[in-house]
PDB file of C-alpha atoms in Angstrom:
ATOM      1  CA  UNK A   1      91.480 254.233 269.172  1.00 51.00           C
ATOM      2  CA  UNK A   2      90.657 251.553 266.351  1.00 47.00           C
ATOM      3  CA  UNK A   3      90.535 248.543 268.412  1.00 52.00           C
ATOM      4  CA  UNK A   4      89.042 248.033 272.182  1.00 55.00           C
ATOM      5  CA  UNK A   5      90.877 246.730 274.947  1.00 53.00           C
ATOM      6  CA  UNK A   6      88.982 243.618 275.129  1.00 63.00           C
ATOM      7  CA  UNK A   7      86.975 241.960 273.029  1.00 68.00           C
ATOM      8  CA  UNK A   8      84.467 241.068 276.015  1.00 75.00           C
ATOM      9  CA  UNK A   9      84.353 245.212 276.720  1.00 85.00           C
ATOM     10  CA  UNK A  10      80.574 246.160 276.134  1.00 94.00           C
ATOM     11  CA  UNK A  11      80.604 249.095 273.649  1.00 97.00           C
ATOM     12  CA  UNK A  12      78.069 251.942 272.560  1.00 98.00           C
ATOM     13  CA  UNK A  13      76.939 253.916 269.251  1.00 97.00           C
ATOM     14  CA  UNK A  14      76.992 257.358 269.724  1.00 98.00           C
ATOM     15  CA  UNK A  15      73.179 256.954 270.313  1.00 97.00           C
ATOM     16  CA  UNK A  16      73.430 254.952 273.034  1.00 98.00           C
ATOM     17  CA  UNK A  17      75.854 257.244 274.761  1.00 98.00           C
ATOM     18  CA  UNK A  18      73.157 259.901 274.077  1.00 98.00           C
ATOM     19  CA  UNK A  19      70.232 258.123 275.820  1.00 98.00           C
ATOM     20  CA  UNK A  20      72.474 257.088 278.402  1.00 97.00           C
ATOM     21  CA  UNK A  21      73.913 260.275 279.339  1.00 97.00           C
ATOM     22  CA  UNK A  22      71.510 263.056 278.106  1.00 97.00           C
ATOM     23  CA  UNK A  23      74.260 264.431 276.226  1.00 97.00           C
ATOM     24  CA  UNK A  24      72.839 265.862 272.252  1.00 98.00           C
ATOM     25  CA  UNK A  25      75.316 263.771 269.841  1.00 98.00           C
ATOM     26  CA  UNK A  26      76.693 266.737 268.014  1.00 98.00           C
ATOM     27  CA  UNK A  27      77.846 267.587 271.499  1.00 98.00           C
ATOM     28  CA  UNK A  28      79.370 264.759 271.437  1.00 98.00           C
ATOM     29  CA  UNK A  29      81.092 265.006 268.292  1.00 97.00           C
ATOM     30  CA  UNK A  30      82.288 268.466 269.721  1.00 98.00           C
ATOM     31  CA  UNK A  31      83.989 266.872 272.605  1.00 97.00           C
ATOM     32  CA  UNK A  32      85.943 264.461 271.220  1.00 96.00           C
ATOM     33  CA  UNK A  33      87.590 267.426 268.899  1.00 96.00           C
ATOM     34  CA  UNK A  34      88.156 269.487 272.118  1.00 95.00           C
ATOM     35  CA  UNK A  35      89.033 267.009 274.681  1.00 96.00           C
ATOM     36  CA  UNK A  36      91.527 264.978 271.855  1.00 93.00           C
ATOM     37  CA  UNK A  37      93.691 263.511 274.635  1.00 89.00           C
ATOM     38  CA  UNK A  38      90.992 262.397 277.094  1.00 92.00           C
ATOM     39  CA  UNK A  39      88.085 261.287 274.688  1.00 94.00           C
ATOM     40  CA  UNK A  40      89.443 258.976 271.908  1.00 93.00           C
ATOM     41  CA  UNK A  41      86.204 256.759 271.333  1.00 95.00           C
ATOM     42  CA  UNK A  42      87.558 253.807 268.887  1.00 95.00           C
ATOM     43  CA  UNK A  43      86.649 253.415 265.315  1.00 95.00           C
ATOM     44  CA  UNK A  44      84.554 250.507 263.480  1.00 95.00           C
ATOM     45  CA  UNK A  45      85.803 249.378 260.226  1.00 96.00           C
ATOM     46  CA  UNK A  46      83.270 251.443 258.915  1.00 96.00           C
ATOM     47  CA  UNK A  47      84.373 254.777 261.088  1.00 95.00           C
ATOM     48  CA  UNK A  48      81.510 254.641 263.212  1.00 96.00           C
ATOM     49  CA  UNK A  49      82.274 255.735 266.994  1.00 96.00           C
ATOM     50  CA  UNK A  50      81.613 253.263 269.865  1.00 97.00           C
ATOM     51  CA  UNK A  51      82.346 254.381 273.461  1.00 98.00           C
ATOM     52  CA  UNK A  52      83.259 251.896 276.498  1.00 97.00           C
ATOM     53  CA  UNK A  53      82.272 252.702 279.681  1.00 96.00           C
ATOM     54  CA  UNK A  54      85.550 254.722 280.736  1.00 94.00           C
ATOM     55  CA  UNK A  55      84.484 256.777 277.572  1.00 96.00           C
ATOM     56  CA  UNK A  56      81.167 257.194 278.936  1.00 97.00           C
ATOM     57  CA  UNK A  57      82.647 258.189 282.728  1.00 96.00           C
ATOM     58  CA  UNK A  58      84.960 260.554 281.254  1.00 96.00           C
ATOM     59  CA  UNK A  59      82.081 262.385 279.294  1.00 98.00           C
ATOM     60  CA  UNK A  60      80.359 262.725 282.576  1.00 97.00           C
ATOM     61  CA  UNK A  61      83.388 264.128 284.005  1.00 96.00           C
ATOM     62  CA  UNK A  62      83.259 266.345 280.661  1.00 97.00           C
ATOM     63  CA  UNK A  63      79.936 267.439 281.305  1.00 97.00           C
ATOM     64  CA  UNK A  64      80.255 267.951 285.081  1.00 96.00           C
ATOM     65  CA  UNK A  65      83.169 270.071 284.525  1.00 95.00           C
ATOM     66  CA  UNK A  66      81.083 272.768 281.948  1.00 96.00           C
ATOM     67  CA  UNK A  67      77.387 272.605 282.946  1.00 95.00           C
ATOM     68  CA  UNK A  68      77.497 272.228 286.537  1.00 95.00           C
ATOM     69  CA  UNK A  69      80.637 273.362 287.931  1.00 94.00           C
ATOM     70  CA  UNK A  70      81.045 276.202 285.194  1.00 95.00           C
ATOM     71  CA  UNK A  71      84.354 275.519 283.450  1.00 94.00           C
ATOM     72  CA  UNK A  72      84.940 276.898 279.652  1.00 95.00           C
ATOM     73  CA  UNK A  73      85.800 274.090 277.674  1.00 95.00           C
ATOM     74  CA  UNK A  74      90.350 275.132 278.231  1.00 94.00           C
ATOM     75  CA  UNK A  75      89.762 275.043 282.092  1.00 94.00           C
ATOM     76  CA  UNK A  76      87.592 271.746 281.556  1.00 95.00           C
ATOM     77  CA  UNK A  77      91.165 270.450 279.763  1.00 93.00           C
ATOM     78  CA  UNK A  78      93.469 271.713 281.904  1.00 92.00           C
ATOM     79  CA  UNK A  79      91.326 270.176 285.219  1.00 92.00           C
ATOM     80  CA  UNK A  80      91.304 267.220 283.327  1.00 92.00           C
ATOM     81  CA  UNK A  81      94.869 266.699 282.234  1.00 90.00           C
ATOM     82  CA  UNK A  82      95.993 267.275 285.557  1.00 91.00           C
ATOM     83  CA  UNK A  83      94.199 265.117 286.714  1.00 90.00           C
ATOM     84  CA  UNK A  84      95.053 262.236 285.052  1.00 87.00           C
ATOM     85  CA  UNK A  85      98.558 263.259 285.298  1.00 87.00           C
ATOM     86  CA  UNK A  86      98.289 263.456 289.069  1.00 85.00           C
ATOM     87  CA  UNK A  87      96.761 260.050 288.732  1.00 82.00           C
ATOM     88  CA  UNK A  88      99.518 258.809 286.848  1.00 81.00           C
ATOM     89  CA  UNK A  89     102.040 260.070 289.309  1.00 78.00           C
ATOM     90  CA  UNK A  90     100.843 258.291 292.161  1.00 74.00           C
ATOM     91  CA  UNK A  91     100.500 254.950 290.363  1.00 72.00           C
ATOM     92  CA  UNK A  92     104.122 255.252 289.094  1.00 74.00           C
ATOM     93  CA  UNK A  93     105.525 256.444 292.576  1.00 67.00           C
ATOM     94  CA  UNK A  94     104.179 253.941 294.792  1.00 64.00           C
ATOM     95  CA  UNK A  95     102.892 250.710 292.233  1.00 63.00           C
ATOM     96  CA  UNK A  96     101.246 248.015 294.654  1.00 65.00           C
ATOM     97  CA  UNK A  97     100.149 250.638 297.681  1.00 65.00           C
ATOM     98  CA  UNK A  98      96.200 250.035 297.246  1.00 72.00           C
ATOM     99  CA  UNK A  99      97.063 246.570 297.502  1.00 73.00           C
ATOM    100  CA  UNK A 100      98.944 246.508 300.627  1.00 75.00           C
ATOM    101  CA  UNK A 101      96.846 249.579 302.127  1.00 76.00           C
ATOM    102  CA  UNK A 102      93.765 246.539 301.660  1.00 72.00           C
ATOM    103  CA  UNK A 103      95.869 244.728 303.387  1.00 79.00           C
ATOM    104  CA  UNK A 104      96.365 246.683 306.588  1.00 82.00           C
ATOM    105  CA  UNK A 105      92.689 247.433 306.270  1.00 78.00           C
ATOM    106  CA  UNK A 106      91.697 244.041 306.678  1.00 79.00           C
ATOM    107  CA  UNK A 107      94.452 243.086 309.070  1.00 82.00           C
ATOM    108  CA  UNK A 108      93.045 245.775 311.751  1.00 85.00           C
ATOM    109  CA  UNK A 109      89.570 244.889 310.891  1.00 82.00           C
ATOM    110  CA  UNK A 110      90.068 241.634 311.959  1.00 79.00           C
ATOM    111  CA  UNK A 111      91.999 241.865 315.289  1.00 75.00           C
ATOM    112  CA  UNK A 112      89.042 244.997 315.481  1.00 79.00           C
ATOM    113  CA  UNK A 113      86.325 242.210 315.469  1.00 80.00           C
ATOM    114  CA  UNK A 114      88.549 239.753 317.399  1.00 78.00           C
ATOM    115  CA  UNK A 115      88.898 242.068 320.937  1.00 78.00           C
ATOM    116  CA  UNK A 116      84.899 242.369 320.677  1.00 78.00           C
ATOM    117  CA  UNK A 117      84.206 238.880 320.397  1.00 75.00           C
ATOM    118  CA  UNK A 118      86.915 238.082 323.082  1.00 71.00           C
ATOM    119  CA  UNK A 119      85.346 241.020 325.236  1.00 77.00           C
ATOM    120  CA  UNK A 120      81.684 240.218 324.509  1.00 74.00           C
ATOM    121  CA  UNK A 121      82.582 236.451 325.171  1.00 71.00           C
ATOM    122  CA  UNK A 122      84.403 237.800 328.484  1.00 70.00           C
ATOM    123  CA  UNK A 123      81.532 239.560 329.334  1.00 70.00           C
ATOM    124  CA  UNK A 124      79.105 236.656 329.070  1.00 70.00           C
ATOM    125  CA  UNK A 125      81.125 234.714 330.997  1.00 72.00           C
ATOM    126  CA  UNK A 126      81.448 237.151 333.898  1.00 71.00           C
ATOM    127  CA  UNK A 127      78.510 237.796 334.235  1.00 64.00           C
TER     128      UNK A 127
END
């Protein structure tokens, strides 16, 4: 990636990711060769790497993947890939569902709160 998203995005040297994460930078380095289609941290003009903070989440995932849950580096891809491709598939077969599912959410919330008023107010007045 040359350019970020937005010019308001916050973005990190690769020393900053290091301190952040815990991660040694020629690790770093190493991932982005191995994990080309899920770790693309843009360029500056002068080819310096600066990671946003999906770059940063996604070298978690990276690292949760191969130190903790003991994938080689090819399983670490393939977890990844379909996972984002899974991801992808859901957005594109049902666009605006998280929307509406907040929607129900907060519609039986609300007649949730509104039978224990009415029954607490009931109450009170029976008794």
């Amino acid at each position: 990636m040359s350019n970020p998203a937005s010019p308001n995005q916050r973005l990190f040297s690769i020393g900053q990711v290091h301190a952040i994460t815990g991660i040694p930078k020629p690790t770093l380095r190493f991932w982005e060769k191995e994990f080309v289609n899920y770790l693309k941290p843009y360029r500056t003009p002068g080819n310096q790497r600066r990671y946003d903070e999906t770059s940063i989440e996604r070298i978690r995932r990276i690292n949760q993947l191969v130190h903790k849950e003991g994938y080689t580096l090819e399983g670490a891809r393939r977890k990844l890939e379909a996972e984002e491709a899974a991801k992808e598939a859901a957005e594109a077969a049902i666009p605006g569902i998280e929307e509406e599912h907040l929607k129900q959410l907060a519609e039986t919330m609300s007649d949730y709160l509104l039978r224990k008023l009415f029954d607490r107010t009931k109450l009170s007045e029976e008794g």
